[in-house]
Coordinates of C-alpha atoms and ligand atoms in Angstrom, one line a residue:
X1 CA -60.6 -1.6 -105.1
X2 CA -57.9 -3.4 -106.4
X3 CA -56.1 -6.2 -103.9
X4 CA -52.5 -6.3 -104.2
X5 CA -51.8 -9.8 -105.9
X6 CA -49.9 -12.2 -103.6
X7 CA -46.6 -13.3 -105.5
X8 CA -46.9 -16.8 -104.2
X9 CA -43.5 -18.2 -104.8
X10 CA -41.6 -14.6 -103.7
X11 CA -43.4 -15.0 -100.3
X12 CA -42.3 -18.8 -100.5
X13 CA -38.8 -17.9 -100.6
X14 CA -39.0 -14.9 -98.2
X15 CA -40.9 -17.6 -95.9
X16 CA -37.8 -20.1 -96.5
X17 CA -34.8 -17.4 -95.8
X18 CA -36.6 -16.2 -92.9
X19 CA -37.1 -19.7 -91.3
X20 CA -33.2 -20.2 -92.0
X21 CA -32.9 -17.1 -90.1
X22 CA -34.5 -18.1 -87.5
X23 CA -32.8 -21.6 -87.2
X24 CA -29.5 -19.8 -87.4
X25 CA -30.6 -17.7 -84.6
X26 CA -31.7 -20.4 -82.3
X27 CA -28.6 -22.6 -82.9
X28 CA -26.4 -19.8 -82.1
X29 CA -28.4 -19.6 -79.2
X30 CA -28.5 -23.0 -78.2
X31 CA -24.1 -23.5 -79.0
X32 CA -21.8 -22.5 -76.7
X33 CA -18.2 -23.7 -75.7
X34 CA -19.3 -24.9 -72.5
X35 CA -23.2 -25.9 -71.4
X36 CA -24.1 -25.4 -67.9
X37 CA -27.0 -27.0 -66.3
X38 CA -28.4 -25.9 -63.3
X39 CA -28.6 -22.2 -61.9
X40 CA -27.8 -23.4 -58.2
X41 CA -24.5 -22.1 -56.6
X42 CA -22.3 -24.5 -58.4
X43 CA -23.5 -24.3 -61.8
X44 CA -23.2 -20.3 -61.6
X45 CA -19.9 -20.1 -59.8
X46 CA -18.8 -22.3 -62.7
X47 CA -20.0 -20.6 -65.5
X48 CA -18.9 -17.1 -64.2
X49 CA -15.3 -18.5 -63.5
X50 CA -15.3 -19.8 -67.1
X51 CA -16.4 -16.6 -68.2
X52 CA -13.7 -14.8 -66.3
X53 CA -11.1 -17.4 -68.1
X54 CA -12.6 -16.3 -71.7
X55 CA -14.8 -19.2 -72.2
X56 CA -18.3 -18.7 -73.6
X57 CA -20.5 -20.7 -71.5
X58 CA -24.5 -21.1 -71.5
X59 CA -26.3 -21.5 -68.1
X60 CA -29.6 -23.4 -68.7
X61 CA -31.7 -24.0 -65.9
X62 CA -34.9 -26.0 -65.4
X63 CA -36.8 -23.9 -62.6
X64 CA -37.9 -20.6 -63.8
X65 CA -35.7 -19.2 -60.8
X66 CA -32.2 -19.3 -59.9
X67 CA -30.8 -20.2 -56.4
X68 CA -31.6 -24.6 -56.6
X69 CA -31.8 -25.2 -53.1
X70 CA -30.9 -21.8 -52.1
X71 CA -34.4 -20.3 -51.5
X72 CA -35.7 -17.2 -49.4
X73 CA -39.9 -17.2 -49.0
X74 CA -39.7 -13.7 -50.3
X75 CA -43.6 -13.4 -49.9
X76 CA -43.8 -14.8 -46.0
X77 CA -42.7 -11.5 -43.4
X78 CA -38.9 -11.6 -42.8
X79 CA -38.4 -13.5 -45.7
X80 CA -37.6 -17.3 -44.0
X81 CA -35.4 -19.5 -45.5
X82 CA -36.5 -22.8 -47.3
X83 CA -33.6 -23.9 -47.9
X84 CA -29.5 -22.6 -47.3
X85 CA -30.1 -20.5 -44.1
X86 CA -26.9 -19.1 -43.2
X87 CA -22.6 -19.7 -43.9
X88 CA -19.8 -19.8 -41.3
X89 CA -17.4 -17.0 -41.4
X90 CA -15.2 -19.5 -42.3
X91 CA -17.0 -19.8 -46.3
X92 CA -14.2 -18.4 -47.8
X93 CA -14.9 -18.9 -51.2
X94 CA -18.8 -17.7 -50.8
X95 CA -17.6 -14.7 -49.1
X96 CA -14.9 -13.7 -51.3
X97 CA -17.8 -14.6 -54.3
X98 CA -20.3 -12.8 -52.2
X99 CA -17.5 -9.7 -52.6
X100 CA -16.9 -10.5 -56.3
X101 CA -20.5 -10.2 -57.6
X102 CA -21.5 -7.4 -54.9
X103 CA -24.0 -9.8 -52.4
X104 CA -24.3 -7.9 -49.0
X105 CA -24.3 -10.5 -45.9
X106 CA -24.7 -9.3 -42.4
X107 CA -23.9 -11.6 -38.9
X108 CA -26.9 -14.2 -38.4
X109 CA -28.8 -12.6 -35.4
X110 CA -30.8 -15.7 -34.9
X111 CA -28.9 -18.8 -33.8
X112 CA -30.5 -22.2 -35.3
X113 CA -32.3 -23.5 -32.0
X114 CA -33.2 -20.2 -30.2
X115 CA -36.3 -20.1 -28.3
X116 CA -36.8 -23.8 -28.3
X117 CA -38.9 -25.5 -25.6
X118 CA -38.7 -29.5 -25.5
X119 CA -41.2 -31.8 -26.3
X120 CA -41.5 -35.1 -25.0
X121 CA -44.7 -37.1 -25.9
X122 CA -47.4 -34.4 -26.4
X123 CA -46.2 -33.0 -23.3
X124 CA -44.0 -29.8 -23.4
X125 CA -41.0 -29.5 -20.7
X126 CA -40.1 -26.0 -20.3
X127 CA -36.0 -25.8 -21.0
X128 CA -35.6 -24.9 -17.5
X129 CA -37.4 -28.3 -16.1
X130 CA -35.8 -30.5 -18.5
X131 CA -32.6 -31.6 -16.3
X132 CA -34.7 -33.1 -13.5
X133 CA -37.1 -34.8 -16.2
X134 CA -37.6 -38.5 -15.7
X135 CA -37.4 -38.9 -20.0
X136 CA -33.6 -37.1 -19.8
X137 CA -31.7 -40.1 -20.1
X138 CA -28.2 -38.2 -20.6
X139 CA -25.6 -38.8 -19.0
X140 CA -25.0 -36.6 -15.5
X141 CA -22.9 -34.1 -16.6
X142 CA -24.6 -33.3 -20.0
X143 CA -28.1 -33.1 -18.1
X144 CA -28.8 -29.5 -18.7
X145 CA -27.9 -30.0 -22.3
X146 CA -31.4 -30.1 -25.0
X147 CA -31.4 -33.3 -26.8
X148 CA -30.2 -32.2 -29.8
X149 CA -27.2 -30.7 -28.3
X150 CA -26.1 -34.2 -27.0
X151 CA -24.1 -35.5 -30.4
X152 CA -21.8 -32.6 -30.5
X153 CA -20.3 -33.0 -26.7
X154 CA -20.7 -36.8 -27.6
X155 CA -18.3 -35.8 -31.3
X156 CA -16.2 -33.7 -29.1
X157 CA -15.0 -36.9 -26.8
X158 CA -15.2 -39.2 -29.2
X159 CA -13.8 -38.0 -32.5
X160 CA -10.5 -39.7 -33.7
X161 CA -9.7 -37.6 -36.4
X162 CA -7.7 -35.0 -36.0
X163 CA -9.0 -32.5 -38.5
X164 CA -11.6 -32.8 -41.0
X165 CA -10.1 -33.4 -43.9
X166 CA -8.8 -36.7 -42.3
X167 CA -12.0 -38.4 -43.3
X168 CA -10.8 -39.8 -47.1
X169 CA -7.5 -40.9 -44.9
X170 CA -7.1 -44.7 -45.8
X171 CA -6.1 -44.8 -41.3
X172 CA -9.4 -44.5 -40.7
X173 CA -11.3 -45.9 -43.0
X174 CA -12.8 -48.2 -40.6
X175 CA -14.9 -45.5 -39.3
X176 CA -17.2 -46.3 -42.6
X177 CA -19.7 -47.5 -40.9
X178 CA -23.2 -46.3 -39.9
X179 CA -23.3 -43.7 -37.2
X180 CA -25.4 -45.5 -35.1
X181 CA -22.9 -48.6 -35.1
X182 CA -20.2 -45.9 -34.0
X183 CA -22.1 -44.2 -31.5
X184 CA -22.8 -47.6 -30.3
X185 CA -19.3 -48.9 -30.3
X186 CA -18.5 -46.2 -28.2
X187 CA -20.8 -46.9 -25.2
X188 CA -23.5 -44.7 -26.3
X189 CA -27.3 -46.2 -25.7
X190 CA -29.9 -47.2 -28.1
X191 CA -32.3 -44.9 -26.3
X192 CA -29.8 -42.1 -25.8
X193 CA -28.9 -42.6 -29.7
X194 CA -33.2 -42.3 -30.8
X195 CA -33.3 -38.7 -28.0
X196 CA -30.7 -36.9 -29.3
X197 CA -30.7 -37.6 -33.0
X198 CA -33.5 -39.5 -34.4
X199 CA -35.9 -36.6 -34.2
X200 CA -33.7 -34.1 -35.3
X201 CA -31.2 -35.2 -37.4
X202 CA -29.6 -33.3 -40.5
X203 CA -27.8 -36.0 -42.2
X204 CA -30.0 -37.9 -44.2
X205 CA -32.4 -39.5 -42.2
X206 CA -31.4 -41.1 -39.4
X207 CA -28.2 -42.4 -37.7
X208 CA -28.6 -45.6 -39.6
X209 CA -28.4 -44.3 -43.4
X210 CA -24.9 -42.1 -43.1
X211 CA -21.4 -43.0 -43.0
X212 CA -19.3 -41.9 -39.3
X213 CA -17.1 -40.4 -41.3
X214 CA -19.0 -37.8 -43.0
X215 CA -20.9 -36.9 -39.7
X216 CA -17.5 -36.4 -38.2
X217 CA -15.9 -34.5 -41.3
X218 CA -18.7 -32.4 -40.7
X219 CA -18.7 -32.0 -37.2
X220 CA -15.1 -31.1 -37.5
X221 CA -15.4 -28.6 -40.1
X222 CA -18.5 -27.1 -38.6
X223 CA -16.3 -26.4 -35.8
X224 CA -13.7 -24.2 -37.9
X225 CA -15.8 -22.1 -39.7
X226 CA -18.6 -21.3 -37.9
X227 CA -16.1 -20.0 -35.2
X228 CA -14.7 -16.8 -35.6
X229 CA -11.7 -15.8 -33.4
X230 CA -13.5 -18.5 -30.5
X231 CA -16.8 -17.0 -31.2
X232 CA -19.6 -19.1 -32.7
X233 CA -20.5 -17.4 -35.7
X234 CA -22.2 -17.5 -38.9
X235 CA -24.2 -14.8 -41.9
X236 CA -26.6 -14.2 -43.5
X237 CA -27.4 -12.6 -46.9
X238 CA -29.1 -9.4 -46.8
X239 CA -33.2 -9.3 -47.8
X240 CA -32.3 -13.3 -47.7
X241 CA -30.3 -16.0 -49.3
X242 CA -31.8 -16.2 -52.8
X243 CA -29.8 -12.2 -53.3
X244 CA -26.6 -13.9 -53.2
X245 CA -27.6 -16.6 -56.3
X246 CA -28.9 -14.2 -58.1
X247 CA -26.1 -11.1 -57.7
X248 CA -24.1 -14.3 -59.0
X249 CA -26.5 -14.3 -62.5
X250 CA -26.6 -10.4 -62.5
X251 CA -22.9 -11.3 -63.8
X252 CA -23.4 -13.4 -66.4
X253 CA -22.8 -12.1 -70.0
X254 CA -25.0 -14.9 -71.5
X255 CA -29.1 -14.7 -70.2
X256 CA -29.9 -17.9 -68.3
X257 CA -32.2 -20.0 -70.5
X258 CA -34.8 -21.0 -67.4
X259 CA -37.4 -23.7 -67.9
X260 CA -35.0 -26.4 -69.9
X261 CA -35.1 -29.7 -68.0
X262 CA -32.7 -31.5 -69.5
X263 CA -33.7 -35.1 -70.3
X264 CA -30.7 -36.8 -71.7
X265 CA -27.3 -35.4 -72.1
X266 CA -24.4 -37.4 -74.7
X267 CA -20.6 -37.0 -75.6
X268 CA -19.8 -38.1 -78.7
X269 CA -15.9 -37.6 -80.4
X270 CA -16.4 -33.9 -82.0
X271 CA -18.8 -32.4 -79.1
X272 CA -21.5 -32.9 -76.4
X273 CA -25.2 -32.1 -76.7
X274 CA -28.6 -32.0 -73.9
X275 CA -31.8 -32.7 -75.1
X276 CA -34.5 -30.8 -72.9
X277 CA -38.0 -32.1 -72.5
X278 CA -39.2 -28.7 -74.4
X279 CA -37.5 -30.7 -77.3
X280 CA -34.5 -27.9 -77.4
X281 CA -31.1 -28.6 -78.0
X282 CA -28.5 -27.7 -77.1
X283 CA -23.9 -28.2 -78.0
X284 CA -21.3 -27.7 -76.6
X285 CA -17.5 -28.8 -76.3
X286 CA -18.0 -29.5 -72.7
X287 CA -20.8 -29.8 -70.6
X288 CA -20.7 -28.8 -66.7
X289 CA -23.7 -30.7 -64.9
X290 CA -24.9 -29.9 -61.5
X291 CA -27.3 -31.8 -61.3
X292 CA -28.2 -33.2 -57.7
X293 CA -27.6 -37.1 -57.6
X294 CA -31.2 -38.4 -56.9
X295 CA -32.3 -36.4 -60.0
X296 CA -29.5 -37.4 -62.0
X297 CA -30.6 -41.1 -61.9
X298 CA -33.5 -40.4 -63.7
X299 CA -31.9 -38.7 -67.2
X300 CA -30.6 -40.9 -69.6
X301 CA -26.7 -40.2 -70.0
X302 CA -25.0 -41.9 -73.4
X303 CA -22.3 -43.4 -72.8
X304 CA -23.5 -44.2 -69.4
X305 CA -21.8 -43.8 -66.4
X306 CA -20.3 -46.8 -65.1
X307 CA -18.5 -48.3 -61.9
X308 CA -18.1 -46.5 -58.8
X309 CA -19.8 -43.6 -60.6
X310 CA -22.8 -45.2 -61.7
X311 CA -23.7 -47.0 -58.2
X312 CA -22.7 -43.1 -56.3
X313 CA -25.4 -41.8 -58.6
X314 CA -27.7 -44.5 -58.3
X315 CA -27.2 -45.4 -54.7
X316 CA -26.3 -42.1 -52.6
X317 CA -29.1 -41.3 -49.7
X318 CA -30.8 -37.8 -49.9
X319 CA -32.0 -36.1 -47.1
X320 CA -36.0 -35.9 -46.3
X321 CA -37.2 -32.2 -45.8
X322 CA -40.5 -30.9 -45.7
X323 CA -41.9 -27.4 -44.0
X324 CA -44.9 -26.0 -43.3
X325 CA -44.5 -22.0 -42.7
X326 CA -46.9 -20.7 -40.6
X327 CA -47.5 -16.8 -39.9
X328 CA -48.2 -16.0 -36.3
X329 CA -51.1 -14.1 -35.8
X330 CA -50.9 -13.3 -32.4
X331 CA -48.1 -14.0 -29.6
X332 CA -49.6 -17.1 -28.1
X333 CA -46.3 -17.7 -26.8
X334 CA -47.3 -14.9 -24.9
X335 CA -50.3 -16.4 -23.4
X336 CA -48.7 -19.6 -22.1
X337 CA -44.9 -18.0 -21.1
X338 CA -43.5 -20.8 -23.0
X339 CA -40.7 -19.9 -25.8
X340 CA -42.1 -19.7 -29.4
X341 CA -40.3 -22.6 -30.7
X342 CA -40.1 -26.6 -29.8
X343 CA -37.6 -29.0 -30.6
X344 CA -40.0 -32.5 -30.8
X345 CA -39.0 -35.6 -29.7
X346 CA -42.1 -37.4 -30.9
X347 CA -45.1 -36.5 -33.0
X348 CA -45.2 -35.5 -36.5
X349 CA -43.6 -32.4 -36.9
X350 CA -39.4 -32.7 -35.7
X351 CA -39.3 -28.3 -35.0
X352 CA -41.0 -25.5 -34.6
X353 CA -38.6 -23.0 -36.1
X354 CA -39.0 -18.8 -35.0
X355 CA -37.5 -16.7 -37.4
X356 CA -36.7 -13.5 -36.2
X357 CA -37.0 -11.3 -38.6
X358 CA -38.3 -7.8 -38.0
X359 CA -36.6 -5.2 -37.5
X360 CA -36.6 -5.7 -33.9
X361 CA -34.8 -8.5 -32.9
X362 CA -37.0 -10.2 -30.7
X363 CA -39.9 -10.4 -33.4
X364 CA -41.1 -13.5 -34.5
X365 CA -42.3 -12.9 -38.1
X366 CA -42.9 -16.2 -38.9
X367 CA -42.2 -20.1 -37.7
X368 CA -41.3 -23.2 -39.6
X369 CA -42.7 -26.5 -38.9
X370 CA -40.0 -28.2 -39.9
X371 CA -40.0 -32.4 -40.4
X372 CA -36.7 -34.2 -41.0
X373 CA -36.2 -37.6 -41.9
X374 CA -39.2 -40.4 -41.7
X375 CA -41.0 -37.0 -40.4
X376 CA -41.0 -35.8 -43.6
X377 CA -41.6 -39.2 -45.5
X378 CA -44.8 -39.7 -43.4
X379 CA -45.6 -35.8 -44.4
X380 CA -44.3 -36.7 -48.2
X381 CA -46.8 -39.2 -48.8
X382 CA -49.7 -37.4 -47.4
X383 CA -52.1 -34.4 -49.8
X384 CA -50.3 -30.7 -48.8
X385 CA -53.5 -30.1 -47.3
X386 CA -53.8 -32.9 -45.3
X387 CA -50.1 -32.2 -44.3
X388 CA -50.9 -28.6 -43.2
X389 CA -54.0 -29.5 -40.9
X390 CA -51.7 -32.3 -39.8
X391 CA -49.0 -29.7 -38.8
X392 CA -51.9 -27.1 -37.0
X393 CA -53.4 -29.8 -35.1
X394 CA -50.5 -31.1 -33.6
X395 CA -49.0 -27.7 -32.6
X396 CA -52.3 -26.9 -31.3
X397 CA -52.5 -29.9 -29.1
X398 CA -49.3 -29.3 -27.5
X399 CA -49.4 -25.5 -27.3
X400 CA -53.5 -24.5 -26.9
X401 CA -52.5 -21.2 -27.1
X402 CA -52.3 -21.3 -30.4
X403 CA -55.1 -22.2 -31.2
X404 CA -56.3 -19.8 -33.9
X405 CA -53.6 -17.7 -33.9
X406 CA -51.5 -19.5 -36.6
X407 CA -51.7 -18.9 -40.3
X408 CA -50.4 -21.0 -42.9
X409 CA -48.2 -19.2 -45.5
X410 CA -46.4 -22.0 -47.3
X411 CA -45.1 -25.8 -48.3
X412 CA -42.1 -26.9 -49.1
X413 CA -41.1 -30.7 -49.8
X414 CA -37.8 -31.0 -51.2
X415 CA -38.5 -34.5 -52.1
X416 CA -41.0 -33.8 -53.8
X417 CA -39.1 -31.1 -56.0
X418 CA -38.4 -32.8 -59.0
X419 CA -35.2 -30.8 -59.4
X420 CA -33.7 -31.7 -56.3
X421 CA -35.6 -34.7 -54.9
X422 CA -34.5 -34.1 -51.6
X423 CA -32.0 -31.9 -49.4
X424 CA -28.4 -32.8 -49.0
X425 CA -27.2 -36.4 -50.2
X426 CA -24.6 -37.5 -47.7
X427 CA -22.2 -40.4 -48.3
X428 CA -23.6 -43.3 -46.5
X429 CA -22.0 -46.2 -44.1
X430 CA -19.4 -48.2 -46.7
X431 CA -19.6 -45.4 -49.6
X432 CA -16.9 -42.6 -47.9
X433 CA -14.4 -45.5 -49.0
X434 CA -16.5 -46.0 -52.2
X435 CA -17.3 -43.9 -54.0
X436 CA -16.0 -40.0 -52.7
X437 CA -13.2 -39.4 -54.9
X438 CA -14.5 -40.9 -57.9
X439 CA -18.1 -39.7 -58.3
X440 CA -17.2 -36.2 -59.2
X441 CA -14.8 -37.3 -61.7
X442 CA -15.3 -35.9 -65.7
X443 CA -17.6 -38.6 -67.5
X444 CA -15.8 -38.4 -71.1
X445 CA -17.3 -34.9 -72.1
X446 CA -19.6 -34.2 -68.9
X447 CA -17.9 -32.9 -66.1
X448 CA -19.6 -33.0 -62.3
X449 CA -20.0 -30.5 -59.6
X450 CA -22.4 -29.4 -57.0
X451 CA -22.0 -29.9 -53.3
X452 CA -21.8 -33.9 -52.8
X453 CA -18.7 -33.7 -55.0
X454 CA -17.5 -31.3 -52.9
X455 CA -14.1 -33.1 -50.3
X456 CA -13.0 -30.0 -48.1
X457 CA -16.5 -28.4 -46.9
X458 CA -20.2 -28.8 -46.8
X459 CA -23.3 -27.1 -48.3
X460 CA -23.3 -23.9 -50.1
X461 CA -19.3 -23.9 -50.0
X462 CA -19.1 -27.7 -51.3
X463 CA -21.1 -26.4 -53.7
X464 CA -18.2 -23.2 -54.5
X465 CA -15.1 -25.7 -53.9
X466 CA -16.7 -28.2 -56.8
X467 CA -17.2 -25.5 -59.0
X468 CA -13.7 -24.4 -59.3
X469 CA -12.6 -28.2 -59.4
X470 CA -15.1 -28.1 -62.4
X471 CA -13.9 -25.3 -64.3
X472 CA -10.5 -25.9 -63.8
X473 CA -11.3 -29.5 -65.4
X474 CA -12.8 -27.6 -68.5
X475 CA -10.3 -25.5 -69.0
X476 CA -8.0 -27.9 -69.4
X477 CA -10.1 -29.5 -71.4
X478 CA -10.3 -27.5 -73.8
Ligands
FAD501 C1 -33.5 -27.0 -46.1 C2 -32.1 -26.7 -46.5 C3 -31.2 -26.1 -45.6 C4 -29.9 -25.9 -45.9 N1 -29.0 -25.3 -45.0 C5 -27.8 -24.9 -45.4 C6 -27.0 -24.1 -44.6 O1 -27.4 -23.6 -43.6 N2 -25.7 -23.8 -45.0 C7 -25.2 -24.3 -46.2 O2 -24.1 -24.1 -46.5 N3 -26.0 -25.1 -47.0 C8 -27.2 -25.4 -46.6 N4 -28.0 -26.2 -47.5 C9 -27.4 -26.8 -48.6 C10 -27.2 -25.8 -49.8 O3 -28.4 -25.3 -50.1 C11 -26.7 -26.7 -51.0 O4 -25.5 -27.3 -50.6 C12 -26.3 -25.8 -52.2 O5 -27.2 -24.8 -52.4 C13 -26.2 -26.8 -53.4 O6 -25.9 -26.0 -54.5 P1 -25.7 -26.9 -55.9 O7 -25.4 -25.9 -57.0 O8 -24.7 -27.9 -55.7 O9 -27.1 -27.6 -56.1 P2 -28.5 -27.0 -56.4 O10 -28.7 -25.8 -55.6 O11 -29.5 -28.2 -56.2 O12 -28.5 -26.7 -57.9 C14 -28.7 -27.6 -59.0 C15 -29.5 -26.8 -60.0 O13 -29.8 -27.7 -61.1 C16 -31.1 -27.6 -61.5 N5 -31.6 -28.8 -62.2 C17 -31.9 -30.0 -61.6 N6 -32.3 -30.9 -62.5 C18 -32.2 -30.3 -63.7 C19 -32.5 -30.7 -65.0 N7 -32.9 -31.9 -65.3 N8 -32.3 -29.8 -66.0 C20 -31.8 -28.5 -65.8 N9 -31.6 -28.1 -64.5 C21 -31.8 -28.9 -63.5 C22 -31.9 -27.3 -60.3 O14 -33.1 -26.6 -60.5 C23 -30.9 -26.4 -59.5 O15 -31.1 -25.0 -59.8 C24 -29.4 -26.4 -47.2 C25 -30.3 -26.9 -48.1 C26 -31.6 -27.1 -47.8 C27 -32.5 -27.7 -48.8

């Protein structure tokens, strides 16, 4: 049988044109007008308000997921939230988005701190015993108040600022201080101060580490949209958070390129380029970056940033978050006619979380052991195992119900995520006056969002309001 002779220099050049091919193909790929890194809310409101402008833009993204630090536990009943759990109704731009891109959000059935019992010690004082406790060092009138509820009523009389975007206003820029200096300064105790907030606290990671300012901008904001017509209220997404991100990328004409951690990024007079650890590249006129703060310190940026910039990025405090999720087996809450959740002044763990998310109501499909703070440092430095036992035995010891009757369904560390190294990265005492309206500003051809940049709101809508100030910084860019 005769073998069919290989012309060796045909399939040389065939080998050649084909590999051009294929180059061709992957630079086209890997060029766009605009480069987008990061899949989170900011990065994709970006890139899909660029695309509505005209401008072809690349999302690339270095999870294999979309969402950042939106994320729903899809495979844990009721779907819990890990990170983002709910918006105000006052999110304007994420519900208007959430309208755009055909997200479906419902009213948040289950308020924050439902069903909490307090822990004091390894002792638990049931709700109704706590104003009469000898540890309830609030003042008289507040005494039926949990612990945690004590800063807000303290904001409420304290607050100078008369709305919350006052906070950048150069009048009270002597409010850039630590919260716990504040709180002191207004007659507030040192063990009041470690009750109320230390335990619990959702600005970085303790009073001492955040600015006054951003607690009250906050507190102020909070105030105006999660009200709705003088009702307290907030949503949810349907079937969890993570459908809103990802309606978002449903929208997209260009695929998301998942997995590309970018490494270094670098403008240069004709056009910008990001390397990615995979060794891709990728060019662009512009690049939008959303990357978090703590993670951006670690990519090398040419030219590098400089000034008030550099030291936000290198200097900003992120928030400690760590959760163990645990899947109740049986209703030991039941058994011992406590509430299924604890808020915990000491001990490891800072709550224990119900999410009620059956389709009853009142059913607790699963609950977060949730530690904030140096909580979640001591848990950060500890083996996910050890952590989990850790979380179990100290539930245990307080509730002995329990015993048995909790399963462990999964870990989170945000820190530990190498893509956000931590939760939210609030401005801290000194850096409101600092650093907040320069570190979101366009770095030759990089241009910043993602919620820290954001001035006017917090969270998931920082996240929107920095987008548009990004793409309306391309745009005229370009
Ligand atoms: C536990 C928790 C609870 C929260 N609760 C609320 C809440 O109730 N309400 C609220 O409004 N907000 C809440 N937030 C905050 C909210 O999740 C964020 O403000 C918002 O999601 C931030 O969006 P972003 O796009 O700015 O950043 P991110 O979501 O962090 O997006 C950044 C993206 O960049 C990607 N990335 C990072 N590094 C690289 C790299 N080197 N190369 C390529 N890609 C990279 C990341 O993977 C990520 O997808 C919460 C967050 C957490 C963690």
């Amino acid at each position: 049988m005769s073998r069919p002779r290989i012309d060796r220099r045909k399939a040389l050049i065939v080998g050649a044109v084909s590999a051009a091919v294929h180059a061709r193909t992957a630079r086209a790929q890997n060029e766009a007008k605009v480069l987008v890194i990061g899949a989170g809310i900011s990065g994709l409101e970006t890139a899909l308000l660029l695309q509505e402008q005209g401008v072809d833009a690349q999302v690339i993204e270095a999870r294999n997921r979309v969402g950042g630090r939106v994320l729903s536990l899809d495979h844990i009943p009721g779907s819990p939230e890990a990170g983002a759990n709910t918006m105000g109704a006052g999110y304007a731009r994420l519900r208007d988005a959430a309208a755009r891109y055909g997200a479906a959000y419902k009213p948040n059935s289950q308020s924050y701190l439902r069903g909490l019992e307090i822990v004091i010690g390894d002792q638990l004082v049931p709700i109704k015993q706590w104003p009469d406790h000898p540890a309830n060092v609030l003042p008289r009138e507040f005494k039926t108040d949990a612990p945690w509820r004590y800063y807000g009523r303290f904001m409420k009389d304290h607050v100078p600022l008369p709305t919350p975007f006052d906070w950048l206003d150069p009048q009270f820029a002597h409010l850039d201080v630590s919260f716990d200096d504040w709180m002191l300064s207004q007659g507030a105790s040192s063990e009041l101060i470690d009750l109320c907030c230390n335990h619990k606290w959702e600005y970085n990671n303790s009073t001492h580490d955040v600015s006054a300012l951003v607690v009250m901008m906050e507190y102020l904001w909070g105030r105006s949209v999660f009200v709705d017509n003088g009702v307290q209220s907030s949503f949810v997404f349907t079937g969890g958070n993570q459908r809103m991100p990802e309606a978002m990328a449903s929208h997209l004409k260009r695929d998301i390129h998942f997995g590309r951690e970018v490494v270094s990024m670098m403008s240069t007079k004709t056009g910008a380029e990001a390397r990615c650890a995979d060794g891709t590249v990728y060019r662009a006129e512009r690049i939008v970056c959303s990357i978090p703060f703590p993670v951006l310190r670690r990519i090398h940026v040419d030219p590098a940033f400089t000034g008030a910039q550099r030291a936000a990025i290198w200097s900003i405090p992120r928030q400690m978050v760590t959760q163990v999720h645990l899947v109740p087996k049986a209703k030991f809450w039941d058994d011992d006619g406590y509430n299924p959740g604890m808020g915990i002044a000491h001990g490891p763990v800072s709550l224990l979380m119900p999410t009620w998310g059956g389709d009853d109501p009142n059913d607790v499909t699963s609950l977060m052991a949730l530690m904030l703070g140096n909580k979640a440092e001591r848990a950060d430095q500890m083996e996910e195992s050890d952590v989990k036992a850790m979380v179990l035995a100290s539930i245990e010891k307080i509730r002995p119900a329990a015993k048995g009757k909790l399963e462990v369904a999964g870990y989170k560390s945000w820190y530990r995520d190498p893509f956000s190294s931590g939760d939210w990265t609030n401005l801290g005492p000194g850096q409101v006056t600092r650093f907040a309206e320069k570190m979101g500003a366009p770095h030759h051809r990089i241009h910043i969002c993602g919620d820290a940049t954001g001035l006017a709101a917090r969270g998931m809508e920082a996240a929107m309001e920095s987008a548009e100030r990004a793409a309306v910084e391309v745009l005229a860019a370009l």
